[in-house]
CSV table of C-alpha atoms in Angstrom, one decimal:
chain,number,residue,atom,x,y,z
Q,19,UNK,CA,-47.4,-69.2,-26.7
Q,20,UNK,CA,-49.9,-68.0,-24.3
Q,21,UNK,CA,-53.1,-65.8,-24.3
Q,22,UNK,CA,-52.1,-62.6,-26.3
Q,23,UNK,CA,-53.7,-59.5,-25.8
Q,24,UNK,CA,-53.4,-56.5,-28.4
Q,25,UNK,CA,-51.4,-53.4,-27.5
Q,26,UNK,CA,-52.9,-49.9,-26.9
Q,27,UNK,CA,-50.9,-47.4,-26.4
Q,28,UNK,CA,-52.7,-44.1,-24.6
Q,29,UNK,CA,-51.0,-40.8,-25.8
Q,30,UNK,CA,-51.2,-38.1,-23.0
Q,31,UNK,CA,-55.4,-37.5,-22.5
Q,32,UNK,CA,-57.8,-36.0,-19.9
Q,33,UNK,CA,-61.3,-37.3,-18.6
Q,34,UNK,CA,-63.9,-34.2,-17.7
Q,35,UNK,CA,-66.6,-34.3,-15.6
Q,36,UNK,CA,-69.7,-32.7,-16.7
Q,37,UNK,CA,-69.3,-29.7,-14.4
Q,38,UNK,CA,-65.6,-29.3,-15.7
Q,39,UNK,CA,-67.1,-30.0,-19.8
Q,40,UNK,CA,-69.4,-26.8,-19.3
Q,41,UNK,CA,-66.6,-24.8,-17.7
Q,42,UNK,CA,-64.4,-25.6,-20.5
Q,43,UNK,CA,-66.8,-25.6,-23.2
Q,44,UNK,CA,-69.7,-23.6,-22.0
Q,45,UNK,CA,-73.2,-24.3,-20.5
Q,46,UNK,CA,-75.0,-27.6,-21.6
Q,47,UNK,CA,-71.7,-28.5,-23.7
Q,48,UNK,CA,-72.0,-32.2,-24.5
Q,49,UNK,CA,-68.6,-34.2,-26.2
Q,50,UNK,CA,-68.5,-35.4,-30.0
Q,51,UNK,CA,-67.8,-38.8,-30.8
Q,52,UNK,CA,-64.4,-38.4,-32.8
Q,53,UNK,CA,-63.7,-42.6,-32.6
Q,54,UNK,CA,-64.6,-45.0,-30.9
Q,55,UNK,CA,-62.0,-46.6,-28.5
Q,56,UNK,CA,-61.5,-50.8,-28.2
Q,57,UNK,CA,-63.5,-50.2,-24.9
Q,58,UNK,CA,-67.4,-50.7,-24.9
Q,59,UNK,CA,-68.7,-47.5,-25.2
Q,60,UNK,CA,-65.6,-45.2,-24.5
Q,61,UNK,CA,-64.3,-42.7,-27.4
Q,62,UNK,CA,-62.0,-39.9,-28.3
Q,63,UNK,CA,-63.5,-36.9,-28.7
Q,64,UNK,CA,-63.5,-33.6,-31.2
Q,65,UNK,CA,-63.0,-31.7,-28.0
Q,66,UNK,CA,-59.4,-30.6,-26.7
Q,67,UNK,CA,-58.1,-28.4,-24.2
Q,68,UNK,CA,-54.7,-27.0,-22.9
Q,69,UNK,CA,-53.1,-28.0,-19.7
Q,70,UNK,CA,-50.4,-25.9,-18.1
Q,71,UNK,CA,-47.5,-26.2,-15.6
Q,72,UNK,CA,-44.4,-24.6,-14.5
Q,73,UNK,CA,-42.4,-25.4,-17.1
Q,74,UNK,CA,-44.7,-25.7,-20.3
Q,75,UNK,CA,-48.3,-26.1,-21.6
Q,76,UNK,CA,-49.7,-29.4,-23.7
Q,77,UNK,CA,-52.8,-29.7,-25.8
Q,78,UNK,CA,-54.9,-33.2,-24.6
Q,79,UNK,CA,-57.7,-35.0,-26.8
Q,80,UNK,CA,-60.5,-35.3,-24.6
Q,81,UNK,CA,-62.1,-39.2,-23.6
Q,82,UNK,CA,-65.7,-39.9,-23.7
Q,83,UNK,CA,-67.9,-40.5,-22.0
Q,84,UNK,CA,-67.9,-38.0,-19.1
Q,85,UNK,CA,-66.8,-39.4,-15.8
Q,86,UNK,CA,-67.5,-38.4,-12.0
Q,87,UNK,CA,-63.9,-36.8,-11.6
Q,88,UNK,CA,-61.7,-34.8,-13.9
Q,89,UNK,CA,-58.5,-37.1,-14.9
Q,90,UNK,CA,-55.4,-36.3,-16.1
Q,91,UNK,CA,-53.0,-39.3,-17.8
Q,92,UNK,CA,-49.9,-38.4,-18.8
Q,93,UNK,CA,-46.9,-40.2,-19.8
Q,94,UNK,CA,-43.8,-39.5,-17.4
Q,95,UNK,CA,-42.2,-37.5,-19.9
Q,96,UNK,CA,-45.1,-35.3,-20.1
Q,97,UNK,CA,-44.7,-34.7,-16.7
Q,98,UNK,CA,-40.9,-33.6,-17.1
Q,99,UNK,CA,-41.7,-31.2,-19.9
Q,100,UNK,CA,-44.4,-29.2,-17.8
Q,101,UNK,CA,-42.2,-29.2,-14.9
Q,102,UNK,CA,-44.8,-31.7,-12.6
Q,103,UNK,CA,-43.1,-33.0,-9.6
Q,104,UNK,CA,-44.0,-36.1,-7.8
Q,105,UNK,CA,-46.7,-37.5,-10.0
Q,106,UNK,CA,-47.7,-40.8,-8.9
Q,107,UNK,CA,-48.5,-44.3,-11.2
Q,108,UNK,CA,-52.0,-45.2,-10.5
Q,109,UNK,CA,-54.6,-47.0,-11.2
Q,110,UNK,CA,-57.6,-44.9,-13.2
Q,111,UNK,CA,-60.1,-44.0,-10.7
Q,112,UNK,CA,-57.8,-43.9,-8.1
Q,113,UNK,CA,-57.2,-40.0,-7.6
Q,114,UNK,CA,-56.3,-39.7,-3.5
Q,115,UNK,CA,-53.2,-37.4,-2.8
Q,116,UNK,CA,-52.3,-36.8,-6.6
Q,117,UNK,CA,-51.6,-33.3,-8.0
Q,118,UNK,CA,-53.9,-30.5,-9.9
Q,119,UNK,CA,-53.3,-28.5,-12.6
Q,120,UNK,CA,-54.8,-25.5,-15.0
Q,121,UNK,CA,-56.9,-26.7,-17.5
Q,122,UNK,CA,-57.7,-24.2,-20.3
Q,123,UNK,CA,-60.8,-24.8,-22.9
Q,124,UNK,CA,-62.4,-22.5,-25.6
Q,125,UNK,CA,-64.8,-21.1,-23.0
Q,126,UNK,CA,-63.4,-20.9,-19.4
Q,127,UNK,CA,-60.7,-22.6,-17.5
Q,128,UNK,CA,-60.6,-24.1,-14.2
Q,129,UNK,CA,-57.4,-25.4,-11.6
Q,130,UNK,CA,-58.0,-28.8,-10.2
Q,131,UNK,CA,-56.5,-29.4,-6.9
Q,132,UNK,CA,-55.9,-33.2,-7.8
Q,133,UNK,CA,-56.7,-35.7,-10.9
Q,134,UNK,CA,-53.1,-35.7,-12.6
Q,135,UNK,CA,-51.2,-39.2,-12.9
Q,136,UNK,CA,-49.0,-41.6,-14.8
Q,137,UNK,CA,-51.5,-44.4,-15.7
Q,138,UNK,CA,-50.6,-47.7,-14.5
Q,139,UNK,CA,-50.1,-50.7,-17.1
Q,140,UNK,CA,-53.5,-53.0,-17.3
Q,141,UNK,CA,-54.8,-55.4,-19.1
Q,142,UNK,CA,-58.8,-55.4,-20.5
Q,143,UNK,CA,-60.8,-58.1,-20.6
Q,144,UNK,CA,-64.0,-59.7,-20.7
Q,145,UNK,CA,-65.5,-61.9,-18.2
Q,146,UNK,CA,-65.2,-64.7,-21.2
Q,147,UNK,CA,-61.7,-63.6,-22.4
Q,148,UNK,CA,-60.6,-63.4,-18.1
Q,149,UNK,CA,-61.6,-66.7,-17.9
Q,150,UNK,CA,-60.0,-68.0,-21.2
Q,151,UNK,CA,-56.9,-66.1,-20.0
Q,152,UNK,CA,-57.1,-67.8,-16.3
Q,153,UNK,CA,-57.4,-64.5,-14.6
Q,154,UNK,CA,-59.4,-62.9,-12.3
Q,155,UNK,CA,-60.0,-58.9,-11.7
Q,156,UNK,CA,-57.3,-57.2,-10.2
Q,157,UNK,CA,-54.8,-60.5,-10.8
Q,158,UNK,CA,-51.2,-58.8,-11.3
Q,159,UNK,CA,-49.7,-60.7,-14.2
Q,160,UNK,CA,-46.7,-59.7,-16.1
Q,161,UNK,CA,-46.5,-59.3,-20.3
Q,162,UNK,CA,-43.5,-60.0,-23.0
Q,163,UNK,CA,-42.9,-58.0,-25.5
Q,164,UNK,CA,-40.5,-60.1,-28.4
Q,165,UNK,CA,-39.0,-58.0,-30.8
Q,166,UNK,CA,-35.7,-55.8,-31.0
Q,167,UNK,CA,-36.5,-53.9,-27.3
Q,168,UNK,CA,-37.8,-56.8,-26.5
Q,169,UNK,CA,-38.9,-57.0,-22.3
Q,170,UNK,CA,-41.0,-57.8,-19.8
Q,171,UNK,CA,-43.1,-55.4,-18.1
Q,172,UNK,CA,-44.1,-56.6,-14.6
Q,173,UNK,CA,-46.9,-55.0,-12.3
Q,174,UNK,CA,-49.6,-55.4,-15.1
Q,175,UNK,CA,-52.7,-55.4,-13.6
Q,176,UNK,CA,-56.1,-57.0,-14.9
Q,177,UNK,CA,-59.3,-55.7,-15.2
Q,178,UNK,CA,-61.9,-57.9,-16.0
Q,179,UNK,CA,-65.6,-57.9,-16.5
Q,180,UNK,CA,-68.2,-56.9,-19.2
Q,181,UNK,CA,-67.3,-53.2,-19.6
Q,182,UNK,CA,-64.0,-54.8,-20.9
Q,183,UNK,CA,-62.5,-56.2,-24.1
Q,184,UNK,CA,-59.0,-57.7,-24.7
Q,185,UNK,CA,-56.5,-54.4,-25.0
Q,186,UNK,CA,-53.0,-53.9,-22.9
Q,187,UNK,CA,-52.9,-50.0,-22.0
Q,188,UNK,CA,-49.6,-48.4,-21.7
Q,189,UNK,CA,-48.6,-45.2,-22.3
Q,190,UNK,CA,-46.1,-43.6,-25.0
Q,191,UNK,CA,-43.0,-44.2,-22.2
Q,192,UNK,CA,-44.2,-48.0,-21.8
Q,193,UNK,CA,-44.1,-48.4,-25.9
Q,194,UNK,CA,-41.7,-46.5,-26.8
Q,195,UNK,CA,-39.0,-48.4,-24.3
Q,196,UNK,CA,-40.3,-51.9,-26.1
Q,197,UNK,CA,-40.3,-50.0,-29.6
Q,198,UNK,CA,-44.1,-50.9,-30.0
Q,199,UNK,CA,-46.8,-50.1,-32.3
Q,200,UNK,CA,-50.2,-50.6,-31.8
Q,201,UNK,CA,-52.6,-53.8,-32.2
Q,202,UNK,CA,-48.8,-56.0,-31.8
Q,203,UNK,CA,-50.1,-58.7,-29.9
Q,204,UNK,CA,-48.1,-59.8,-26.7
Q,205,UNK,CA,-48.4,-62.9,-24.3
Q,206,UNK,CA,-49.4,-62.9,-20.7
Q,207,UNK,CA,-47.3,-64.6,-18.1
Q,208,UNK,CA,-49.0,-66.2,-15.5
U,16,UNK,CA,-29.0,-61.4,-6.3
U,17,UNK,CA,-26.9,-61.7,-8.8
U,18,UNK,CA,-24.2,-58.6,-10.1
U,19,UNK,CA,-25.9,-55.3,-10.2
U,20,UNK,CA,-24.7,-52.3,-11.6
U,21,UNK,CA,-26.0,-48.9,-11.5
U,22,UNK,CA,-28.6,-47.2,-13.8
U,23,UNK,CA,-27.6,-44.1,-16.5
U,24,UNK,CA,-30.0,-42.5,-17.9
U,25,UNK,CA,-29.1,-40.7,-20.9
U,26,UNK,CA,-31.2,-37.3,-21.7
U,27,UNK,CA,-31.1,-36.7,-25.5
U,28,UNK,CA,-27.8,-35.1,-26.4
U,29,UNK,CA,-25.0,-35.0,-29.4
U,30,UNK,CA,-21.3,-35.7,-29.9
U,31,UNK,CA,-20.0,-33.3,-32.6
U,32,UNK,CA,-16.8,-34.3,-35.0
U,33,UNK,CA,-14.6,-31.5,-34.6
U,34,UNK,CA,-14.8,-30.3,-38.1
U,35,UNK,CA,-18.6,-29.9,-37.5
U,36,UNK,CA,-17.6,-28.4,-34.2
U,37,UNK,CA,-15.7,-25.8,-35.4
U,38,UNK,CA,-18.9,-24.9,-38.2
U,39,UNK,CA,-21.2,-24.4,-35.1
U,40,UNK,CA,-19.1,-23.0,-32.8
U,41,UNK,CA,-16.3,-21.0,-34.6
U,42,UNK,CA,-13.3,-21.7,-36.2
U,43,UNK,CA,-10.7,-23.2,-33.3
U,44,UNK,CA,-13.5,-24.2,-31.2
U,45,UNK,CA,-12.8,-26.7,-28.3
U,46,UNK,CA,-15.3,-27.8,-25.6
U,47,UNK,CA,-15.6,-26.5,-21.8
U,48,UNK,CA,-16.2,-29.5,-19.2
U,49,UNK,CA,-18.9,-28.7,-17.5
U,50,UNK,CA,-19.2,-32.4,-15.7
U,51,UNK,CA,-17.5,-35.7,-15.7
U,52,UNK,CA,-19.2,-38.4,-16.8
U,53,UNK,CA,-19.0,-42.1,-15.4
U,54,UNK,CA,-17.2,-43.6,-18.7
U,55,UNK,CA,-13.7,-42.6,-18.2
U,56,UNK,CA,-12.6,-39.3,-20.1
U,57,UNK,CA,-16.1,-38.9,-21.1
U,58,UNK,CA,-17.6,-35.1,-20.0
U,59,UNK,CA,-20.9,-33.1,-20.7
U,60,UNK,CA,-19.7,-29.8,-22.3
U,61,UNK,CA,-21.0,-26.0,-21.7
U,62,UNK,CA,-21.8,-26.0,-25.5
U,63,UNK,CA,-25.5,-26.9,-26.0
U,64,UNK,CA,-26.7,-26.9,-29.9
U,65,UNK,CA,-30.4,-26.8,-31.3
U,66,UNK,CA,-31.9,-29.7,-33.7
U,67,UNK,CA,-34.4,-28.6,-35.6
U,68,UNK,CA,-36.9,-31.3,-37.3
U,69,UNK,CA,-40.2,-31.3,-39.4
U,70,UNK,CA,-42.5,-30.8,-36.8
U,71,UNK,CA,-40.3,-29.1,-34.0
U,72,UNK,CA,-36.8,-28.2,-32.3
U,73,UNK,CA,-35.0,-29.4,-29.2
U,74,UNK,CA,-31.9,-28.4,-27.7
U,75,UNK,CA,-29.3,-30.8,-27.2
U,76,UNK,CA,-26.2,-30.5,-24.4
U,77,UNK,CA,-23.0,-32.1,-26.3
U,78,UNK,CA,-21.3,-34.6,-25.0
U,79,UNK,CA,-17.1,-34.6,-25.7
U,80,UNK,CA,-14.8,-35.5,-26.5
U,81,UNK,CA,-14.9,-34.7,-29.6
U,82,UNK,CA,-15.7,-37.8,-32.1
U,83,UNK,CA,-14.6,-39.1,-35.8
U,84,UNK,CA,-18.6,-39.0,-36.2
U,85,UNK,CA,-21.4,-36.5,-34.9
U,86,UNK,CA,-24.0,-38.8,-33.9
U,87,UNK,CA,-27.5,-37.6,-32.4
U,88,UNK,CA,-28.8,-39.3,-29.9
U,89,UNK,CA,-32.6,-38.9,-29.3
U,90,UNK,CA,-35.5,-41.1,-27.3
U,91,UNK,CA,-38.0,-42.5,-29.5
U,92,UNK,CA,-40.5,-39.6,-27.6
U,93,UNK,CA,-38.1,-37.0,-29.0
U,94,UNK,CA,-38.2,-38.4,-32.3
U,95,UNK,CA,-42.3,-37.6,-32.8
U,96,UNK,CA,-41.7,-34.9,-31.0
U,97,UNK,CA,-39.8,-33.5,-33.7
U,98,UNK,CA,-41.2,-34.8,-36.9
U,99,UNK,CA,-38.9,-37.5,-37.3
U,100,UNK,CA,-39.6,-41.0,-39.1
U,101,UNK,CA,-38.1,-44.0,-39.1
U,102,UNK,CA,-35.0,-43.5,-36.3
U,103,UNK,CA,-33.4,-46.7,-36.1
U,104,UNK,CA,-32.1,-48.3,-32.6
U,105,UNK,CA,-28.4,-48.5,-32.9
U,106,UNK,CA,-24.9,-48.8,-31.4
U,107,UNK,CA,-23.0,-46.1,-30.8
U,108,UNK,CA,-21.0,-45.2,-33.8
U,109,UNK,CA,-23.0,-47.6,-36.1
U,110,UNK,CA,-24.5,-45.1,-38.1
U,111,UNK,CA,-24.9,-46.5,-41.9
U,112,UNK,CA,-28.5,-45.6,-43.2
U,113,UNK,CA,-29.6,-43.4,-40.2
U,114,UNK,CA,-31.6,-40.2,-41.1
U,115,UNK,CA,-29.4,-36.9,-40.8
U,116,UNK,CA,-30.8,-33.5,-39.1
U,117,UNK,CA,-30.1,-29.8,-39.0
U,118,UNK,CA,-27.6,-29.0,-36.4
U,119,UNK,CA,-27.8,-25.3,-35.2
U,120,UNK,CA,-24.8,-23.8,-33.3
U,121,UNK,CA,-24.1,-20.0,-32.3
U,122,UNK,CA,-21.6,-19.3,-34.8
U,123,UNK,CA,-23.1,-21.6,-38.2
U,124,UNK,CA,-25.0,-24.5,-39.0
U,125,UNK,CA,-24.9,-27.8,-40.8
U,126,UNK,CA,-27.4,-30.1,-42.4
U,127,UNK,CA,-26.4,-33.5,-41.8
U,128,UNK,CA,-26.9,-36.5,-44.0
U,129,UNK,CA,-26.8,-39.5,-41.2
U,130,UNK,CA,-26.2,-39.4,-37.6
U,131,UNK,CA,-29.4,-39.5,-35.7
U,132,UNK,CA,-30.5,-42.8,-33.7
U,133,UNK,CA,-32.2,-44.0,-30.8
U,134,UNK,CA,-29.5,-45.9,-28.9
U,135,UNK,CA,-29.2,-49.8,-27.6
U,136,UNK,CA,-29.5,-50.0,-24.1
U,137,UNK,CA,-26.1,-51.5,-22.9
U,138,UNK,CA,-24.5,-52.1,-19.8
U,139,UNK,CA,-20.5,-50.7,-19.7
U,140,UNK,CA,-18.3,-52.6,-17.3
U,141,UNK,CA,-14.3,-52.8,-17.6
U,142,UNK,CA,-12.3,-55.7,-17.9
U,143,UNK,CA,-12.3,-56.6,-14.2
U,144,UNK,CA,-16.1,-55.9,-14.1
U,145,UNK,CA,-16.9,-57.7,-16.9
U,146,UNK,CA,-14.9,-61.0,-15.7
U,147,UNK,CA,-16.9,-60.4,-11.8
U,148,UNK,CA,-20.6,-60.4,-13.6
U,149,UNK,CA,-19.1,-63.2,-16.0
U,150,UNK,CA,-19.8,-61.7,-19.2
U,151,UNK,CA,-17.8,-61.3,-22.2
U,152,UNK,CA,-17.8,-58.2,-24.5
U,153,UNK,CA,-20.9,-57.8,-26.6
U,154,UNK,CA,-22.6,-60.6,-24.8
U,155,UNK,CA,-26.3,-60.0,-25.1
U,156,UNK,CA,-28.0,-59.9,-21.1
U,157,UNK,CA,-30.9,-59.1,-19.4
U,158,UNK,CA,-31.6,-56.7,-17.1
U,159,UNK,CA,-34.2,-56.7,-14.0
U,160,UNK,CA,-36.0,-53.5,-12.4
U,161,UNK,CA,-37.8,-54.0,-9.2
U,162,UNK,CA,-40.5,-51.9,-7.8
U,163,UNK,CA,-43.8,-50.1,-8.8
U,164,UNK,CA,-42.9,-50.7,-12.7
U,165,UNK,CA,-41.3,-53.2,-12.2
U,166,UNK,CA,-39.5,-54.7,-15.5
U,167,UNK,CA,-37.1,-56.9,-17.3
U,168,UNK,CA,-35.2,-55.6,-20.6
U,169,UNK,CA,-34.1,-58.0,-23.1
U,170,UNK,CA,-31.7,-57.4,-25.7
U,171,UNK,CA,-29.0,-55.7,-23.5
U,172,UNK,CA,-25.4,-55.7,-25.2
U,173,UNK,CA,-22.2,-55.5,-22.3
U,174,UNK,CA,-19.3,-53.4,-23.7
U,175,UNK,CA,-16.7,-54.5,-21.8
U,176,UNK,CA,-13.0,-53.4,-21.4
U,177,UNK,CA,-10.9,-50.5,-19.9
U,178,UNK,CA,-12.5,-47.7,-21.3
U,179,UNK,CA,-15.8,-48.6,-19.7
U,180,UNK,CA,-17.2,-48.2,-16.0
U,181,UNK,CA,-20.2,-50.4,-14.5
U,182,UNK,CA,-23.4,-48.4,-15.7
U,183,UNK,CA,-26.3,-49.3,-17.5
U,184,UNK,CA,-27.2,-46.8,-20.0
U,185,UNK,CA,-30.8,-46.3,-20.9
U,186,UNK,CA,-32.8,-43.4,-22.7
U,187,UNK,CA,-35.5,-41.3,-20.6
U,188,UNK,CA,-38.5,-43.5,-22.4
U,189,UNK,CA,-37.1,-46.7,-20.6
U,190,UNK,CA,-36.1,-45.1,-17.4
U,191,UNK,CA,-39.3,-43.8,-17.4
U,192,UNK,CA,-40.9,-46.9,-18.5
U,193,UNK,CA,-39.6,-48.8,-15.0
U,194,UNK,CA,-39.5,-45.5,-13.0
U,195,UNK,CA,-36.1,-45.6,-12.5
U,196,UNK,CA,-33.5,-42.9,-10.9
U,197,UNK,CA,-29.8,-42.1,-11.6
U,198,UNK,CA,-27.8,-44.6,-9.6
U,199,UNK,CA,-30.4,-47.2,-8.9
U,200,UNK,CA,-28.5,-50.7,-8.5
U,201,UNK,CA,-30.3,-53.3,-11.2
U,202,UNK,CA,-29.1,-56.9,-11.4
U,203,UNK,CA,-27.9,-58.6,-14.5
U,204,UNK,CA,-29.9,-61.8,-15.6
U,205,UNK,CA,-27.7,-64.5,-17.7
């Protein structure tokens, strides 16, 4: 077998800016460390807050640390049940052209114009593990899953550096369609 | 490329036994078509029924006709999203030592005590089909997705013969997984 990474598999969350966290949870609000998260210095937070479309409303866990834009990651099905149309796989970050919503928090709410989208598979890793691996950042490599629904999911993409630790991130659609559970680990295909 | 055949997505939905049927809907009860199917003599029905589970309730569209068996057919997403645990992946009709559910019609309910799975993906083709891709009946194929999530599912079973029609059934968490659409042509690896 080849270099493995662990699984992680992202439940529907949003990012907040620190304009949007005092909105939502009043002036000066900071985030509480619920757990920490595989990646250096990210966490889940106490905090949570509503988001509502067309066709229904969903509570999302809040991710710290606060970021420069307000993101949205849902899985596809999310998307069905509040009635979002056209929401685009993308990398995190990469916000351009994707829709808004209504975000609802103990204090205030607010309506982003964009910042909702369908993460898009990655892989984490170190500079050390990248080079272990035979990567480089932003190499598109593709992952098997063994197993009863067992596949292959193409289109991963790498990221690599020292903000980074081993961890393939895909979301409840992704693991659910291989039947997986967290921490399994899986094999890169070069 | 190789034979293709065109994708199914199945939302969550039931077949009903006609005894249990006749408890939901009324003594008597038969089912409206409300839409052929691509499986020959296979129709969604008007009648829609509620499941309700530990943590929530969904409404399921039943399928006819009418079956020996009911059998619940949920994605693995449906399946937290209702409160149910261990939901195995299964066969249609193989239903030993599946967990059972509350079935709630307009005219009664029923409690049953087996029935509900996540299904197999599987590919239908009918005899001529089946001898075109070069496949025999429960042969065990992959299955290739191209585009933005790009994938390959393992563990794909053919049911082949003249009560079948080329179409590769998945639930919503895999059609979601690759981003596919109704009717999208996807080859068959051997």
């Amino acid at each position: 077998m080849g270099y493995t990474v662990p699984v992680g598999i992202s439940n529907k969350h949003i990012h907040l800016s620190q304009a949007d966290l005092e909105v939502l949870f009043g002036e000066g609000a900071t985030l509480t460390k619920k757990k920490d998260l595989k990646q250096p210095g990210q966490f889940a937070a106490e905090e949570q807050v509503q988001i509502v479309g067309p066709k229904g409303s969903a509570t999302l866990r809040v991710l710290g640390p606060t970021r420069k834009e307000t993101q949205v990651e849902l899985a596809m099905t999310d998307t069905r049940t509040l009635g979002l149309k056209g929401v685009p796989v993308r990398q995190s970050g990469k916000l351009d052209g994707t829709p808004g919503i209504k975000i609802v928090g103990p204090k205030g709410e607010i309506e982003i114009d964009h910042g909702v989208m369908v993460a898009q598979r990655h892989i984490h890793l170190s500079a050390a593990q990248a080079k272990e691996a035979g990567v480089v950042d932003q190499q598109v490599v593709s992952v098997k899953v063994l197993g009863e629904r067992e596949l292959v999911f193409g289109n991963v993409v790498c990221r690599c550096g020292d903000a980074h630790e081993r961890e393939f991130h895909i979301d409840t659609d992704e693991g659910n369609a291989a039947a997986l559970a967290n921490d399994v680990e899986v094999e890169i295909l070069l």
